[in-house]
């Protein structure tokens, strides 16, 4: 029986074990990266859909109650129904943006929907854009949750000139 184990050498290892270990470790690392990135993408998409749904609910509420008030340059304006849906459509049309938590400096345009939700809009300096700006928006829903996005395809100036400067009634703040 002792001869049975005499030919087995414990210190001999083949190179196949190392290569297999490296391959398995690489596959596990790649799978972890794919899962993390995939989870973030799914989460981002879900958060954006919740933002759009909540903004839609606020816009509907403001339409039904004629309650959308914009504060711009120290003045307050009651926004017309056409303009409030124009703002909503403009913001949600591209369905793109980058999440951000750092709020730009300067005074925003503030849209109060009357249901407790608020949308703040800033010009975000952006040297890569022809006009030098992108749109930064921060929406606080009725539960107090914040959604912040930088949209590189939109500008605050477009919202100001198309939807805030005309056909709205100035009111006392």
PDB file of C-alpha atoms in Angstrom:
ATOM      1  CA  UNK A   1       0.000   0.000   0.000  1.00  0.00           C
ATOM      2  CA  UNK A   2       2.908   2.321   0.656  1.00  0.00           C
ATOM      3  CA  UNK A   3       3.979   1.982  -2.982  1.00  0.00           C
ATOM      4  CA  UNK A   4       0.657   3.426  -4.120  1.00  0.00           C
ATOM      5  CA  UNK A   5       1.588   6.925  -2.953  1.00  0.00           C
ATOM      6  CA  UNK A   6       5.269   6.751  -3.791  1.00  0.00           C
ATOM      7  CA  UNK A   7       4.860   8.084  -7.346  1.00  0.00           C
ATOM      8  CA  UNK A   8       2.749  11.111  -6.374  1.00  0.00           C
ATOM      9  CA  UNK A   9       4.725  14.295  -5.984  1.00  0.00           C
ATOM     10  CA  UNK A  10       2.968  17.057  -4.086  1.00  0.00           C
ATOM     11  CA  UNK A  11       5.287  19.878  -5.155  1.00  0.00           C
ATOM     12  CA  UNK A  12       4.718  19.538  -8.912  1.00  0.00           C
ATOM     13  CA  UNK A  13       2.155  22.031 -10.320  1.00  0.00           C
ATOM     14  CA  UNK A  14       1.265  22.574 -13.881  1.00  0.00           C
ATOM     15  CA  UNK A  15       0.943  25.977 -15.533  1.00  0.00           C
ATOM     16  CA  UNK A  16      -2.657  25.180 -16.427  1.00  0.00           C
ATOM     17  CA  UNK A  17      -3.843  25.998 -12.912  1.00  0.00           C
ATOM     18  CA  UNK A  18      -2.477  29.560 -13.046  1.00  0.00           C
ATOM     19  CA  UNK A  19      -3.910  30.260 -16.468  1.00  0.00           C
ATOM     20  CA  UNK A  20      -7.301  28.915 -15.453  1.00  0.00           C
ATOM     21  CA  UNK A  21      -7.246  31.002 -12.276  1.00  0.00           C
ATOM     22  CA  UNK A  22      -6.425  34.171 -14.265  1.00  0.00           C
ATOM     23  CA  UNK A  23      -9.179  33.450 -16.799  1.00  0.00           C
ATOM     24  CA  UNK A  24     -11.795  32.803 -14.103  1.00  0.00           C
ATOM     25  CA  UNK A  25     -10.745  35.937 -12.180  1.00  0.00           C
ATOM     26  CA  UNK A  26     -10.959  37.997 -15.387  1.00  0.00           C
ATOM     27  CA  UNK A  27     -14.432  36.672 -16.156  1.00  0.00           C
ATOM     28  CA  UNK A  28     -15.607  37.430 -12.610  1.00  0.00           C
ATOM     29  CA  UNK A  29     -14.217  40.979 -12.734  1.00  0.00           C
ATOM     30  CA  UNK A  30     -15.811  41.589 -16.137  1.00  0.00           C
ATOM     31  CA  UNK A  31     -19.153  40.238 -14.887  1.00  0.00           C
ATOM     32  CA  UNK A  32     -18.990  42.518 -11.832  1.00  0.00           C
ATOM     33  CA  UNK A  33     -18.255  45.572 -14.001  1.00  0.00           C
ATOM     34  CA  UNK A  34     -21.123  44.727 -16.375  1.00  0.00           C
ATOM     35  CA  UNK A  35     -23.518  44.280 -13.450  1.00  0.00           C
ATOM     36  CA  UNK A  36     -22.487  47.563 -11.810  1.00  0.00           C
ATOM     37  CA  UNK A  37     -22.696  49.585 -15.038  1.00  0.00           C
ATOM     38  CA  UNK A  38     -25.945  47.878 -16.023  1.00  0.00           C
ATOM     39  CA  UNK A  39     -27.445  48.586 -12.618  1.00  0.00           C
ATOM     40  CA  UNK A  40     -26.475  52.244 -12.838  1.00  0.00           C
ATOM     41  CA  UNK A  41     -27.981  52.592 -16.338  1.00  0.00           C
ATOM     42  CA  UNK A  42     -31.226  50.934 -15.283  1.00  0.00           C
ATOM     43  CA  UNK A  43     -31.354  53.097 -12.144  1.00  0.00           C
ATOM     44  CA  UNK A  44     -30.690  56.280 -14.116  1.00  0.00           C
ATOM     45  CA  UNK A  45     -33.423  55.432 -16.616  1.00  0.00           C
ATOM     46  CA  UNK A  46     -35.857  54.675 -13.787  1.00  0.00           C
ATOM     47  CA  UNK A  47     -35.027  57.933 -11.972  1.00  0.00           C
ATOM     48  CA  UNK A  48     -35.509  59.933 -15.182  1.00  0.00           C
ATOM     49  CA  UNK A  49     -38.886  58.286 -15.819  1.00  0.00           C
ATOM     50  CA  UNK A  50     -39.988  59.090 -12.264  1.00  0.00           C
ATOM     51  CA  UNK A  51     -38.854  62.697 -12.765  1.00  0.00           C
ATOM     52  CA  UNK A  52     -40.844  62.996 -16.025  1.00  0.00           C
ATOM     53  CA  UNK A  53     -43.922  61.403 -14.426  1.00  0.00           C
ATOM     54  CA  UNK A  54     -43.785  63.743 -11.440  1.00  0.00           C
ATOM     55  CA  UNK A  55     -43.206  66.793 -13.645  1.00  0.00           C
ATOM     56  CA  UNK A  56     -46.181  65.713 -15.751  1.00  0.00           C
ATOM     57  CA  UNK A  57     -48.347  65.415 -12.626  1.00  0.00           C
ATOM     58  CA  UNK A  58     -47.248  68.881 -11.488  1.00  0.00           C
ATOM     59  CA  UNK A  59     -47.958  70.359 -14.920  1.00  0.00           C
ATOM     60  CA  UNK A  60     -51.411  68.768 -14.966  1.00  0.00           C
ATOM     61  CA  UNK A  61     -52.116  70.118 -11.490  1.00  0.00           C
ATOM     62  CA  UNK A  62     -50.965  73.604 -12.499  1.00  0.00           C
ATOM     63  CA  UNK A  63     -53.109  73.471 -15.641  1.00  0.00           C
ATOM     64  CA  UNK A  64     -56.228  72.399 -13.759  1.00  0.00           C
ATOM     65  CA  UNK A  65     -55.710  74.995 -11.018  1.00  0.00           C
ATOM     66  CA  UNK A  66     -54.116  77.750 -13.140  1.00  0.00           C
ATOM     67  CA  UNK A  67     -51.335  77.849 -10.569  1.00  0.00           C
ATOM     68  CA  UNK A  68     -47.958  77.852 -12.363  1.00  0.00           C
ATOM     69  CA  UNK A  69     -46.037  80.933 -11.239  1.00  0.00           C
ATOM     70  CA  UNK A  70     -42.605  81.831 -12.625  1.00  0.00           C
ATOM     71  CA  UNK A  71     -40.192  84.039 -10.724  1.00  0.00           C
ATOM     72  CA  UNK A  72     -37.775  85.694 -13.116  1.00  0.00           C
ATOM     73  CA  UNK A  73     -35.608  88.765 -12.562  1.00  0.00           C
ATOM     74  CA  UNK A  74     -37.435  89.606  -9.330  1.00  0.00           C
ATOM     75  CA  UNK A  75     -40.843  89.579 -11.001  1.00  0.00           C
ATOM     76  CA  UNK A  76     -43.627  86.982 -10.857  1.00  0.00           C
ATOM     77  CA  UNK A  77     -45.683  85.762 -13.796  1.00  0.00           C
ATOM     78  CA  UNK A  78     -48.727  83.527 -13.971  1.00  0.00           C
ATOM     79  CA  UNK A  79     -47.883  81.152 -16.823  1.00  0.00           C
ATOM     80  CA  UNK A  80     -50.519  80.458 -19.456  1.00  0.00           C
ATOM     81  CA  UNK A  81     -51.680  76.913 -20.191  1.00  0.00           C
ATOM     82  CA  UNK A  82     -49.987  76.877 -23.605  1.00  0.00           C
ATOM     83  CA  UNK A  83     -46.701  78.036 -22.137  1.00  0.00           C
ATOM     84  CA  UNK A  84     -46.734  75.563 -19.244  1.00  0.00           C
ATOM     85  CA  UNK A  85     -47.189  72.656 -21.634  1.00  0.00           C
ATOM     86  CA  UNK A  86     -44.539  74.180 -23.882  1.00  0.00           C
ATOM     87  CA  UNK A  87     -42.083  74.164 -20.977  1.00  0.00           C
ATOM     88  CA  UNK A  88     -42.968  70.573 -20.091  1.00  0.00           C
ATOM     89  CA  UNK A  89     -42.637  69.422 -23.706  1.00  0.00           C
ATOM     90  CA  UNK A  90     -39.339  71.240 -24.201  1.00  0.00           C
ATOM     91  CA  UNK A  91     -37.818  69.702 -21.075  1.00  0.00           C
ATOM     92  CA  UNK A  92     -39.030  66.146 -21.662  1.00  0.00           C
ATOM     93  CA  UNK A  93     -38.643  65.992 -25.449  1.00  0.00           C
ATOM     94  CA  UNK A  94     -34.973  64.983 -25.603  1.00  0.00           C
ATOM     95  CA  UNK A  95     -35.127  62.485 -22.756  1.00  0.00           C
ATOM     96  CA  UNK A  96     -31.475  63.059 -22.159  1.00  0.00           C
ATOM     97  CA  UNK A  97     -29.270  64.699 -19.636  1.00  0.00           C
ATOM     98  CA  UNK A  98     -26.577  64.094 -17.107  1.00  0.00           C
ATOM     99  CA  UNK A  99     -27.419  63.759 -13.449  1.00  0.00           C
ATOM    100  CA  UNK A 100     -25.676  66.285 -11.261  1.00  0.00           C
ATOM    101  CA  UNK A 101     -25.797  67.464  -7.664  1.00  0.00           C
ATOM    102  CA  UNK A 102     -23.666  70.589  -7.959  1.00  0.00           C
ATOM    103  CA  UNK A 103     -26.022  73.528  -8.476  1.00  0.00           C
ATOM    104  CA  UNK A 104     -24.677  76.384 -10.613  1.00  0.00           C
ATOM    105  CA  UNK A 105     -24.103  79.841  -9.198  1.00  0.00           C
ATOM    106  CA  UNK A 106     -26.469  82.679  -9.925  1.00  0.00           C
ATOM    107  CA  UNK A 107     -30.181  83.244  -9.616  1.00  0.00           C
ATOM    108  CA  UNK A 108     -32.371  80.602 -11.201  1.00  0.00           C
ATOM    109  CA  UNK A 109     -35.725  81.026 -12.841  1.00  0.00           C
ATOM    110  CA  UNK A 110     -38.121  79.410 -10.378  1.00  0.00           C
ATOM    111  CA  UNK A 111     -41.357  77.747 -11.472  1.00  0.00           C
ATOM    112  CA  UNK A 112     -43.788  76.989  -8.620  1.00  0.00           C
ATOM    113  CA  UNK A 113     -46.540  74.599  -9.665  1.00  0.00           C
ATOM    114  CA  UNK A 114     -48.916  75.197  -6.766  1.00  0.00           C
ATOM    115  CA  UNK A 115     -48.838  71.585  -5.544  1.00  0.00           C
ATOM    116  CA  UNK A 116     -45.627  72.044  -3.567  1.00  0.00           C
ATOM    117  CA  UNK A 117     -43.305  71.120  -6.434  1.00  0.00           C
ATOM    118  CA  UNK A 118     -40.715  73.563  -7.764  1.00  0.00           C
ATOM    119  CA  UNK A 119     -38.594  73.605 -10.910  1.00  0.00           C
ATOM    120  CA  UNK A 120     -35.455  75.751 -10.900  1.00  0.00           C
ATOM    121  CA  UNK A 121     -33.620  76.521 -14.137  1.00  0.00           C
ATOM    122  CA  UNK A 122     -30.090  77.861 -14.622  1.00  0.00           C
ATOM    123  CA  UNK A 123     -27.726  78.517 -17.467  1.00  0.00           C
ATOM    124  CA  UNK A 124     -24.890  76.019 -17.085  1.00  0.00           C
ATOM    125  CA  UNK A 125     -21.650  77.376 -18.598  1.00  0.00           C
ATOM    126  CA  UNK A 126     -20.485  75.002 -21.316  1.00  0.00           C
ATOM    127  CA  UNK A 127     -17.534  75.943 -23.519  1.00  0.00           C
ATOM    128  CA  UNK A 128     -18.338  73.132 -25.988  1.00  0.00           C
ATOM    129  CA  UNK A 129     -21.687  74.662 -27.007  1.00  0.00           C
ATOM    130  CA  UNK A 130     -22.039  77.347 -29.651  1.00  0.00           C
ATOM    131  CA  UNK A 131     -23.809  79.742 -27.288  1.00  0.00           C
ATOM    132  CA  UNK A 132     -21.640  78.765 -24.300  1.00  0.00           C
ATOM    133  CA  UNK A 133     -24.466  77.329 -22.165  1.00  0.00           C
ATOM    134  CA  UNK A 134     -26.496  74.234 -21.402  1.00  0.00           C
ATOM    135  CA  UNK A 135     -29.639  73.985 -19.275  1.00  0.00           C
ATOM    136  CA  UNK A 136     -29.333  72.924 -15.645  1.00  0.00           C
ATOM    137  CA  UNK A 137     -32.610  71.995 -13.988  1.00  0.00           C
ATOM    138  CA  UNK A 138     -33.479  71.041 -10.447  1.00  0.00           C
ATOM    139  CA  UNK A 139     -36.958  69.695  -9.830  1.00  0.00           C
ATOM    140  CA  UNK A 140     -38.243  69.169  -6.297  1.00  0.00           C
ATOM    141  CA  UNK A 141     -41.363  67.012  -6.276  1.00  0.00           C
ATOM    142  CA  UNK A 142     -44.279  67.148  -3.834  1.00  0.00           C
ATOM    143  CA  UNK A 143     -42.485  64.724  -1.487  1.00  0.00           C
ATOM    144  CA  UNK A 144     -39.333  66.854  -1.387  1.00  0.00           C
ATOM    145  CA  UNK A 145     -37.182  64.606  -3.601  1.00  0.00           C
ATOM    146  CA  UNK A 146     -34.741  66.446  -5.869  1.00  0.00           C
ATOM    147  CA  UNK A 147     -33.930  65.551  -9.464  1.00  0.00           C
ATOM    148  CA  UNK A 148     -31.031  67.468 -11.017  1.00  0.00           C
ATOM    149  CA  UNK A 149     -30.007  67.248 -14.661  1.00  0.00           C
ATOM    150  CA  UNK A 150     -27.782  69.079 -17.092  1.00  0.00           C
ATOM    151  CA  UNK A 151     -29.208  68.953 -20.590  1.00  0.00           C
ATOM    152  CA  UNK A 152     -26.694  69.751 -23.293  1.00  0.00           C
ATOM    153  CA  UNK A 153     -29.293  70.167 -26.044  1.00  0.00           C
ATOM    154  CA  UNK A 154     -31.353  72.878 -24.320  1.00  0.00           C
ATOM    155  CA  UNK A 155     -30.815  76.412 -23.113  1.00  0.00           C
ATOM    156  CA  UNK A 156     -32.448  78.622 -20.536  1.00  0.00           C
ATOM    157  CA  UNK A 157     -32.662  81.385 -23.106  1.00  0.00           C
ATOM    158  CA  UNK A 158     -34.971  79.257 -25.245  1.00  0.00           C
ATOM    159  CA  UNK A 159     -37.343  78.697 -22.313  1.00  0.00           C
ATOM    160  CA  UNK A 160     -37.183  82.374 -21.400  1.00  0.00           C
ATOM    161  CA  UNK A 161     -37.940  83.686 -24.883  1.00  0.00           C
ATOM    162  CA  UNK A 162     -40.463  81.050 -26.008  1.00  0.00           C
ATOM    163  CA  UNK A 163     -42.449  80.423 -22.863  1.00  0.00           C
ATOM    164  CA  UNK A 164     -41.843  83.080 -20.233  1.00  0.00           C
ATOM    165  CA  UNK A 165     -41.715  86.432 -21.981  1.00  0.00           C
ATOM    166  CA  UNK A 166     -45.022  86.348 -23.857  1.00  0.00           C
ATOM    167  CA  UNK A 167     -48.700  85.647 -23.110  1.00  0.00           C
ATOM    168  CA  UNK A 168     -48.199  85.477 -19.344  1.00  0.00           C
ATOM    169  CA  UNK A 169     -49.694  87.783 -16.733  1.00  0.00           C
ATOM    170  CA  UNK A 170     -47.471  89.608 -14.230  1.00  0.00           C
ATOM    171  CA  UNK A 171     -48.691  89.122 -10.670  1.00  0.00           C
ATOM    172  CA  UNK A 172     -47.622  90.368  -7.244  1.00  0.00           C
ATOM    173  CA  UNK A 173     -45.074  88.103  -5.577  1.00  0.00           C
TER     174      UNK A 173
END
